[in-house]
mmCIF file of C-alpha atoms in Angstrom:
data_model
loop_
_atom_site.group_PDB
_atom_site.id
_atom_site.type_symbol
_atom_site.label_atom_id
_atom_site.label_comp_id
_atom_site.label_asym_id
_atom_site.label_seq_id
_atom_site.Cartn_x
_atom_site.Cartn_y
_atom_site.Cartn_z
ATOM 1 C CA UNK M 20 23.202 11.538 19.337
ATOM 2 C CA UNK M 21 21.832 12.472 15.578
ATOM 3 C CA UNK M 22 18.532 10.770 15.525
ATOM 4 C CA UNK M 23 19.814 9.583 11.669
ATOM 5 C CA UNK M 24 22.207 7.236 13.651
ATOM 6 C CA UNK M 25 20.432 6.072 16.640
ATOM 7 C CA UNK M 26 20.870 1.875 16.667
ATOM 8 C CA UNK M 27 17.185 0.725 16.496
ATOM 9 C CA UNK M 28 17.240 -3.156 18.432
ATOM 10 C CA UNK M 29 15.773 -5.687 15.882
ATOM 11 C CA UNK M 30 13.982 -8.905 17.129
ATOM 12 C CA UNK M 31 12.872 -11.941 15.055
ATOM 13 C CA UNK M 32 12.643 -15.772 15.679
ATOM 14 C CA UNK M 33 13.666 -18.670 14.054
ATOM 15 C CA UNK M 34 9.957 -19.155 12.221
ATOM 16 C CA UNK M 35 9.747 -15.653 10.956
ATOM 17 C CA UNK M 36 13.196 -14.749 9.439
ATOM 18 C CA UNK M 37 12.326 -14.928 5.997
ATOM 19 C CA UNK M 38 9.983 -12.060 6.035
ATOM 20 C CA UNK M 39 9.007 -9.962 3.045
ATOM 21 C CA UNK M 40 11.127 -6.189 4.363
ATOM 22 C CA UNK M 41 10.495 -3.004 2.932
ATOM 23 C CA UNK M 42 13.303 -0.853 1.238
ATOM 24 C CA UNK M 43 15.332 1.122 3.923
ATOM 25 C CA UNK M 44 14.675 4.074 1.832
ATOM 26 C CA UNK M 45 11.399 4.256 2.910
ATOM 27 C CA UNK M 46 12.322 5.352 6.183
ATOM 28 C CA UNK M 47 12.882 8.841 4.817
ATOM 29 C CA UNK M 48 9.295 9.695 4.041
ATOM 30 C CA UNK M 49 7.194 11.667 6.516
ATOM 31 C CA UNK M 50 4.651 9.471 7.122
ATOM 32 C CA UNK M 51 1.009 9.339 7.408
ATOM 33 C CA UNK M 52 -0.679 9.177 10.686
ATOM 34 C CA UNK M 53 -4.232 7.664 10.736
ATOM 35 C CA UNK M 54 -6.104 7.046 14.074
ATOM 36 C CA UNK M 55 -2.752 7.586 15.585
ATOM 37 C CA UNK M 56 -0.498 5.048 13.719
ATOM 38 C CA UNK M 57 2.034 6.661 11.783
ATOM 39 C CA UNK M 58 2.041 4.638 8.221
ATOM 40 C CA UNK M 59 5.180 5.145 5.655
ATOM 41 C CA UNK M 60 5.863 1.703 4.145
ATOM 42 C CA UNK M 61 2.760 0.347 2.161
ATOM 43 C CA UNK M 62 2.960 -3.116 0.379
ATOM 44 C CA UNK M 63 0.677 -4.063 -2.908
ATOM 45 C CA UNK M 64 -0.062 -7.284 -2.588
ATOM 46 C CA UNK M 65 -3.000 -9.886 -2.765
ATOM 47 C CA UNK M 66 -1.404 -12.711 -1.747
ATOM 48 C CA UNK M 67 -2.538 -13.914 1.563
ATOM 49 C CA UNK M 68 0.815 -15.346 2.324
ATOM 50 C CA UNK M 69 2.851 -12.079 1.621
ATOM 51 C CA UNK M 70 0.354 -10.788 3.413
ATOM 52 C CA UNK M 71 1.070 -12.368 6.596
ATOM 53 C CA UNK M 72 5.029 -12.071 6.572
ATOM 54 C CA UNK M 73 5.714 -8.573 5.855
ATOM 55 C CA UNK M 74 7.114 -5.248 8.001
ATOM 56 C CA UNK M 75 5.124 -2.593 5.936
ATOM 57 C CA UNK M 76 3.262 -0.516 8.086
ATOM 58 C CA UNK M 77 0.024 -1.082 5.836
ATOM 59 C CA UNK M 78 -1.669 -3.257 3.230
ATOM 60 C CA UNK M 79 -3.064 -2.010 -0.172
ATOM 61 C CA UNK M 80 -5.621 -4.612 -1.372
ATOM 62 C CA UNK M 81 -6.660 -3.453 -4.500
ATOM 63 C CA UNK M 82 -7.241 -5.645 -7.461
ATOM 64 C CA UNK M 83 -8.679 -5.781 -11.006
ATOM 65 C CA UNK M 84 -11.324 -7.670 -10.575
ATOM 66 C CA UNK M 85 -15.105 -6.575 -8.909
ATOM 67 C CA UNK M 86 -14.306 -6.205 -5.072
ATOM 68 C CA UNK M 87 -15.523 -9.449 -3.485
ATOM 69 C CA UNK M 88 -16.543 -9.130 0.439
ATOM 70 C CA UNK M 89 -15.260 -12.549 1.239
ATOM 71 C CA UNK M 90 -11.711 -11.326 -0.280
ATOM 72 C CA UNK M 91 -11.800 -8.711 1.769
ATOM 73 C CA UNK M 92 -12.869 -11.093 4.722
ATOM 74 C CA UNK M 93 -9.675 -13.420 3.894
ATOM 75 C CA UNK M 94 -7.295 -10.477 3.948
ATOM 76 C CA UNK M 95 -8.637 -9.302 7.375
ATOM 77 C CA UNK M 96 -7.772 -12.413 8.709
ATOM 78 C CA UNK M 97 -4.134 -12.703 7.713
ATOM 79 C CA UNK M 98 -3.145 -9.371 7.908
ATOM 80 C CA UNK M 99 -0.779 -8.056 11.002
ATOM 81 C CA UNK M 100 -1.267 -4.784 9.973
ATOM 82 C CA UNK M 101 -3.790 -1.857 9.349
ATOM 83 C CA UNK M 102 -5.669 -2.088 5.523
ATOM 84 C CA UNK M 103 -6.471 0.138 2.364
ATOM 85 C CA UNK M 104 -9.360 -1.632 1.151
ATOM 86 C CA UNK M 105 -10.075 -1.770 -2.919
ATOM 87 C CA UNK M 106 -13.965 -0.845 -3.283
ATOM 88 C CA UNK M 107 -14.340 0.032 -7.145
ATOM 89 C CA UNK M 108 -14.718 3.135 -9.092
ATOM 90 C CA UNK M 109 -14.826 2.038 -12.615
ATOM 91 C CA UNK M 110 -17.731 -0.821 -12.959
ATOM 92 C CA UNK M 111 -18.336 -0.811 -9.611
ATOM 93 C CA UNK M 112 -19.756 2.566 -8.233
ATOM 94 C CA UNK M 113 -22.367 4.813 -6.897
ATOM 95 C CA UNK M 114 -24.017 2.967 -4.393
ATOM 96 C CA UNK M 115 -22.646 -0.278 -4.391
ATOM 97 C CA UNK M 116 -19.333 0.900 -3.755
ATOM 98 C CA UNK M 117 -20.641 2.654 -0.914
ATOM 99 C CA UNK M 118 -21.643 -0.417 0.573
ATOM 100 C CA UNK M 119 -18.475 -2.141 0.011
ATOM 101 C CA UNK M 120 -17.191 0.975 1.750
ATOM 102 C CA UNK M 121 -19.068 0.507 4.902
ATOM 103 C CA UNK M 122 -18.331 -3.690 5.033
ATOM 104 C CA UNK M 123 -14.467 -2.575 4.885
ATOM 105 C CA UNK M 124 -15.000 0.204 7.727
ATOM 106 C CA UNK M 125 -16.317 -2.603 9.675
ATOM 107 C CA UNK M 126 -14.122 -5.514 8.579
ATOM 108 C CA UNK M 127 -11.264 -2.918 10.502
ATOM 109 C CA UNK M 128 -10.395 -1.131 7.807
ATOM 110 C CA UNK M 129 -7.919 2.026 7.762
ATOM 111 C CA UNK M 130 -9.044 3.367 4.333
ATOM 112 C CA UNK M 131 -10.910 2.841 1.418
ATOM 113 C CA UNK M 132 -9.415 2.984 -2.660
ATOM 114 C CA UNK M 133 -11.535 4.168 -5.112
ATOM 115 C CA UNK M 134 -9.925 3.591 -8.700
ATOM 116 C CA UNK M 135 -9.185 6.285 -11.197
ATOM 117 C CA UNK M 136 -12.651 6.370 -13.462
ATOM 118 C CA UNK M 137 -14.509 7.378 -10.003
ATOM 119 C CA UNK M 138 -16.621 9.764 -10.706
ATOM 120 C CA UNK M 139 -17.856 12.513 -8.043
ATOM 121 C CA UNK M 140 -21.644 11.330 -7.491
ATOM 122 C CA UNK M 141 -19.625 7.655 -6.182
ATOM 123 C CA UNK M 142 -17.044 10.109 -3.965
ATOM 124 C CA UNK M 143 -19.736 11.573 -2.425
ATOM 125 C CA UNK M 144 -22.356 8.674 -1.706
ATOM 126 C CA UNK M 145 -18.859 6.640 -0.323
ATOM 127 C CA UNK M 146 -18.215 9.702 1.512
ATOM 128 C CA UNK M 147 -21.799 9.738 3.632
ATOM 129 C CA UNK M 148 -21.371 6.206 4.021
ATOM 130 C CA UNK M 149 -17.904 5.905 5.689
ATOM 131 C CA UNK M 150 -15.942 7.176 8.170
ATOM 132 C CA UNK M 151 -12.918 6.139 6.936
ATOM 133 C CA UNK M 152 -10.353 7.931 4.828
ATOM 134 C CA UNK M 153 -10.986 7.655 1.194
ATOM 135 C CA UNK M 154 -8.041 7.390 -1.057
ATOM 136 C CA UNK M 155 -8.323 8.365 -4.474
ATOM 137 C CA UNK M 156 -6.268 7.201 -7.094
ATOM 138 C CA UNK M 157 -4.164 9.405 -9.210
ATOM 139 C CA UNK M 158 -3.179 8.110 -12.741
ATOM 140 C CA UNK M 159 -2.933 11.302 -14.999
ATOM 141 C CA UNK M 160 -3.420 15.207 -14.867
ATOM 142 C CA UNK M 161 -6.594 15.005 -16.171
ATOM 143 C CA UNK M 162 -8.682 15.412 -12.975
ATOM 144 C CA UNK M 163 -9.542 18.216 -11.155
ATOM 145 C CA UNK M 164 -8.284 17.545 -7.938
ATOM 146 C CA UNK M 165 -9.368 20.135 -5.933
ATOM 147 C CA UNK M 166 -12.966 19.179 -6.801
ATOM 148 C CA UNK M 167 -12.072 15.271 -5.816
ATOM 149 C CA UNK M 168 -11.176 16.733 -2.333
ATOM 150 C CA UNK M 169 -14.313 18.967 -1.962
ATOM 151 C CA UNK M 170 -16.146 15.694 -2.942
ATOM 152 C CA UNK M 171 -14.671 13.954 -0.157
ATOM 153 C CA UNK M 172 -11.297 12.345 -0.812
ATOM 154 C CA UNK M 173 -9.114 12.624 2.327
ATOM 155 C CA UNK M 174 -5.793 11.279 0.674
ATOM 156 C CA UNK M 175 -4.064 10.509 -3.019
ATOM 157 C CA UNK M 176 -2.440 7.613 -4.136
ATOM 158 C CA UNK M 177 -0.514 8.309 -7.059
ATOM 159 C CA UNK M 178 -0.088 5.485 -9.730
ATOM 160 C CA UNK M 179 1.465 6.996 -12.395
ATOM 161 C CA UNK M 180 3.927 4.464 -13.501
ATOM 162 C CA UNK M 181 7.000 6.622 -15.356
ATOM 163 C CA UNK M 182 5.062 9.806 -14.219
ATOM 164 C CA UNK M 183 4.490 9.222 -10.595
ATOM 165 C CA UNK M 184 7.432 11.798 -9.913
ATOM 166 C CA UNK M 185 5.555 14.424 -12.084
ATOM 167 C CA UNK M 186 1.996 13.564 -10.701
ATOM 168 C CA UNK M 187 3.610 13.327 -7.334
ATOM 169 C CA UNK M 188 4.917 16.874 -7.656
ATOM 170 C CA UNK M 189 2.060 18.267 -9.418
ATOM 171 C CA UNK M 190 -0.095 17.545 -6.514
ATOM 172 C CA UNK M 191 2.184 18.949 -4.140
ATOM 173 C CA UNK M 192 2.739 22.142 -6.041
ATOM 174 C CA UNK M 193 -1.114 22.584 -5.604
ATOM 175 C CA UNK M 194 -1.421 21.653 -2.065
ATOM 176 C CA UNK M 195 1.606 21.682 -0.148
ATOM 177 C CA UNK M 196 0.038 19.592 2.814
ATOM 178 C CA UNK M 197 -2.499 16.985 1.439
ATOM 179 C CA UNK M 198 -1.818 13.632 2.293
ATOM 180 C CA UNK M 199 -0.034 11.846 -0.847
ATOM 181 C CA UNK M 200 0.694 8.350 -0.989
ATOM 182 C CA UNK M 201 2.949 6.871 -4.147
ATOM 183 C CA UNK M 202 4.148 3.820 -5.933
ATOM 184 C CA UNK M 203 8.008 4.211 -5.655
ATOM 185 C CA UNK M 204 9.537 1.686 -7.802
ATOM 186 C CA UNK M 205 11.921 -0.902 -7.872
ATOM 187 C CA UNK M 206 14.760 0.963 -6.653
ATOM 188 C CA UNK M 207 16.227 3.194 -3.434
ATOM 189 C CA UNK M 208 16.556 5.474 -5.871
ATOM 190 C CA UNK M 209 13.205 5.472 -7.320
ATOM 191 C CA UNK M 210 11.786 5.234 -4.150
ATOM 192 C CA UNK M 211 13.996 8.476 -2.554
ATOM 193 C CA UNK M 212 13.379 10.757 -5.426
ATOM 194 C CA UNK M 213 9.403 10.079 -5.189
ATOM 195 C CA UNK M 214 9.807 10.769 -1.302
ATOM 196 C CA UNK M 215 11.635 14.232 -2.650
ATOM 197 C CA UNK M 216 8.741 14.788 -5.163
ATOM 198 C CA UNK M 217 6.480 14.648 -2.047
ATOM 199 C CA UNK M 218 5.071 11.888 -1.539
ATOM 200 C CA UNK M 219 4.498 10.805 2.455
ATOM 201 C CA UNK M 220 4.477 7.009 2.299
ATOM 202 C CA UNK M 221 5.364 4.794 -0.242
ATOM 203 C CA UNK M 222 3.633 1.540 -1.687
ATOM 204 C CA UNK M 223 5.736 -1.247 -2.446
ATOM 205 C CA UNK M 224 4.868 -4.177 -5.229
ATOM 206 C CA UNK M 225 5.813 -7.476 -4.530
ATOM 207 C CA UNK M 226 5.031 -9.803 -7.876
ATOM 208 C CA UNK M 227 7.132 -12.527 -7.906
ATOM 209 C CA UNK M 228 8.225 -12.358 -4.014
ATOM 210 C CA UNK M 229 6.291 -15.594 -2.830
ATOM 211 C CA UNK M 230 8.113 -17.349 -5.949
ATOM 212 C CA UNK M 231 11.195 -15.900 -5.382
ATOM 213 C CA UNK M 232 11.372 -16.832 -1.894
ATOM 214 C CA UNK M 233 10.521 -20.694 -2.084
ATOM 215 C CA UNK M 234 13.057 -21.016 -4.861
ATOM 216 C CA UNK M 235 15.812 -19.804 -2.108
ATOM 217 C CA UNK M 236 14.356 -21.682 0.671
ATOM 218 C CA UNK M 237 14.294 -25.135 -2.188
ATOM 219 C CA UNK M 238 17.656 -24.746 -2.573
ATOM 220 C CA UNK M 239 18.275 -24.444 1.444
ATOM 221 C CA UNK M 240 16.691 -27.915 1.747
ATOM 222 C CA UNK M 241 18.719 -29.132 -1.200
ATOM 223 C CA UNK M 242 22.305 -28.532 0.614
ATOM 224 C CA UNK M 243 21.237 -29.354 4.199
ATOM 225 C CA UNK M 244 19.969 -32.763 2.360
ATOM 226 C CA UNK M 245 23.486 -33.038 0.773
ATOM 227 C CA UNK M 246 25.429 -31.916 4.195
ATOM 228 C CA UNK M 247 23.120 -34.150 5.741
ATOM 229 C CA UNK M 248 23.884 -37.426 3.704
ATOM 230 C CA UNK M 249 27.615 -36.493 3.422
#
């Protein structure tokens, strides 16, 4: 049988139905494998309750403020699966973001994100501090990127918003094997034609999912109420 139509069993339970699930289109993209877990499906997200009901393969936990330790900590403790852990590059550098670096390699960490305005001195202290993978992130053309890998970066993550297609296939044109993660958009679309660019896993933004999601399960509780009383 074609391996494209092999039935895959799916299990839940009655507590965890309502799960945040990542696109199907996903599926099509290569993969990443880091310490021998094979990540495709990566979901943005800082809210510890998306966070806990999810079936991406990995957690991005970047955000705009200065990376806090005891955010970090909180995520850890929520999350079912492996972590990308936000640790600066703009304000936060040098140094300090190499120590940030080595709390998230031993919080469990799977990777560390260092932001666009990273310079290569904070690559390269972040680089003798960890062990981990450090993913750089791509916003323009403007950096050289075959210096950011000499530096130390071990994968992209292209955020490019309506250029992460370009940027995506920039990269690749340039090195046809280096690990490139990508934001894929809203749609299966979006998300097939970044795959096709060449991007090997996809990240996933959920704003508006935890909202979303109580709204539907509000109205559930309405009409059992009314079936209920009738």
């Amino acid at each position: 049988m074609d391996k494209a139509q092999k039935y895959i069993p799916e299990l839940s339970s009655e507590l965890r139905q309502s799960i945040i699930k990542m696109p199907k289109a996903i599926r099509e993209a290569s993969g990443i494998s880091i310490y021998g877990k094979r990540i495709k499906s990566i979901i943005y997200t800082m809210d510890v309750a998306v966070i806990a009901n999810n079936d991406a393969d990995a957690i991005l936990a970047v955000y705009p403020w200065t990376p806090n330790t005891r955010i970090l900590s909180a995520v850890s403790q929520v999350s079912q699966a492996p972590i990308f852990a936000g640790i600066g590059g703009g304000l936060t550098s040098g140094n300090r973001s190499a120590r940030l670096g080595t709390f998230a390699e031993e919080q469990g960490a799977y990777g560390v994100v260092l932001n666009g305005p990273a310079d290569i001195h904070t690559i390269e202290v972040v680089n003798e501090s960890v062990d981990i993978p450090i993913i750089y992130t791509v916003v323009n053309d403007k950096r050289d990127i075959a210096k950011l890998i000499e530096s130390g970066v071990d994968i992209f993550n292209v955020a490019g918003g309506k250029d992460t297609v370009k940027l995506v296939r920039w990269i690749r044109e340039q090195f046809p094997e280096f690990p490139i993660i990508a934001s894929g958009g809203k749609t299966e679309e979006q998300i097939k034609e970044t795959i096709d660019a060449g991007a090997n896993a996809i990240t996933y933004t959920t704003y508006g999912k935890t909202e979303t999601y109580f709204q539907e399960k509000m109205e559930q509780y309405r009409e059992q109420m009314i079936e209920e009383e009738s």
